[in-house]
Amino acid sequence: MSFGQGGPSWGPGGPGESRTPDWAALAEASAARGRRKKWLMIGGGAVATAAVAAIVATAVITTNGGSSGGNKNASELPAPADLPSESSAPEPSFSSVAPPPPPDPKDYIADEKKDKAPVTVDAFFPGKKLTMGDRVYAKGATARTESCATTTQGALGSILDTNGCDQVIRATYSKDGVAVTVGLAVFGTEAEARKAAQQASGGLASLSGSGVPTFCRGGSVCRRTANSYGRYAYFTIGGYTSGKNVTTAAKDVYKAGDDLTEFTFRQIRHRGEVQASAAAGAPVA
């Protein structure tokens, strides 16, 4: 058998012999082809990387250069002078001087130099009756005198005079066979009134008349109280108009005396509140 040129290449031996391919030559040819493909891939990757780098660089230059009209850099932010100016409206102002404290009502009843309101029966015991809660007392006789000792029994007269009593106002109230006389002794200062109340001995003399019979006289046992507020000392004497003695079980007598004591205190305090209020509303000299 004969073969023309260009046929397969065989190893040693001639025609008619069993021949095998030249594996070494084939392997060398395959390796050469692989090396060429690898270099082609590496070269293509390098070219692609260089292209991407060029695109990124171009984009950075375009952004920072401001030629594309896109984002502005920090140097193009508004300057402080371009920001809105502050409001021209006036700011509130506050005085650094603290306002004076309101007058103390007790200051106006603690000393005769400030306590200028009239001292009369009606100023302290107005009207014809007194209502305290659900209890109504009818007002009886009233009296006012500058002879303080004549309104008392026992040692109270000299105590009032010693401490400088100026006058005493008395008023009697009654309800259901119980009568109470309240006496308001006026002094020049709070200290004088307090001392008189603390030293109280004996008691106030009851005041009858205007529908109230004589009571708490002739040795009958009655209830007495003594208090003070401001330049006023106030005393009560209460008992039964029948002459019956008062015991600790006489709740009606005790309640009537407590009501008159509370009412007198309120009247004195109200006197101070009225004068302090008038002083606060008056123009400062």
PDB file of C-alpha atoms in Angstrom, residues 1 7 15 31-33 40-41 47 62-63 65 82 85 87 107 121 123 125 133 147 174 214 254 258 277 283:
ATOM      1  CA  MET A   1       0.000   0.000   0.000  1.00  0.00           C
ATOM      2  CA  GLY A   7      -0.872  11.598   5.001  1.00  0.00           C
ATOM      3  CA  PRO A  15       4.362   0.080   5.447  1.00  0.00           C
ATOM      4  CA  ALA A  31       1.004  22.310  24.812  1.00  0.00           C
ATOM      5  CA  ALA A  32       2.048  24.943  22.326  1.00  0.00           C
ATOM      6  CA  ARG A  33      -1.541  25.660  21.447  1.00  0.00           C
ATOM      7  CA  LEU A  40      -4.107  35.706  24.486  1.00  0.00           C
ATOM      8  CA  MET A  41      -6.426  35.652  27.592  1.00  0.00           C
ATOM      9  CA  VAL A  47      -6.415  45.595  27.894  1.00  0.00           C
ATOM     10  CA  THR A  62     -15.247  65.308  34.967  1.00  0.00           C
ATOM     11  CA  THR A  63     -16.851  65.381  38.471  1.00  0.00           C
ATOM     12  CA  GLY A  65     -13.688  69.748  37.303  1.00  0.00           C
ATOM     13  CA  ASP A  82     -25.515  84.481  51.916  1.00  0.00           C
ATOM     14  CA  SER A  85     -30.130  87.278  58.405  1.00  0.00           C
ATOM     15  CA  SER A  87     -34.960  88.682  62.729  1.00  0.00           C
ATOM     16  CA  ASP A 107     -48.442  94.531 110.210  1.00  0.00           C
ATOM     17  CA  VAL A 121     -68.666  98.699 117.813  1.00  0.00           C
ATOM     18  CA  ALA A 123     -66.588  97.890 112.805  1.00  0.00           C
ATOM     19  CA  PHE A 125     -69.700  93.557 115.637  1.00  0.00           C
ATOM     20  CA  GLY A 133     -72.634  77.522 110.413  1.00  0.00           C
ATOM     21  CA  SER A 147     -62.236 103.070 131.260  1.00  0.00           C
ATOM     22  CA  SER A 174     -77.646  84.882 122.974  1.00  0.00           C
ATOM     23  CA  THR A 214     -78.447  89.515 133.832  1.00  0.00           C
ATOM     24  CA  TYR A 254     -68.750  75.992 125.056  1.00  0.00           C
ATOM     25  CA  ASP A 258     -65.968  79.221 120.697  1.00  0.00           C
ATOM     26  CA  SER A 277     -54.913  95.725 100.380  1.00  0.00           C
ATOM     27  CA  PRO A 283     -49.075 104.819  94.587  1.00  0.00           C
TER      28      PRO A 283
END
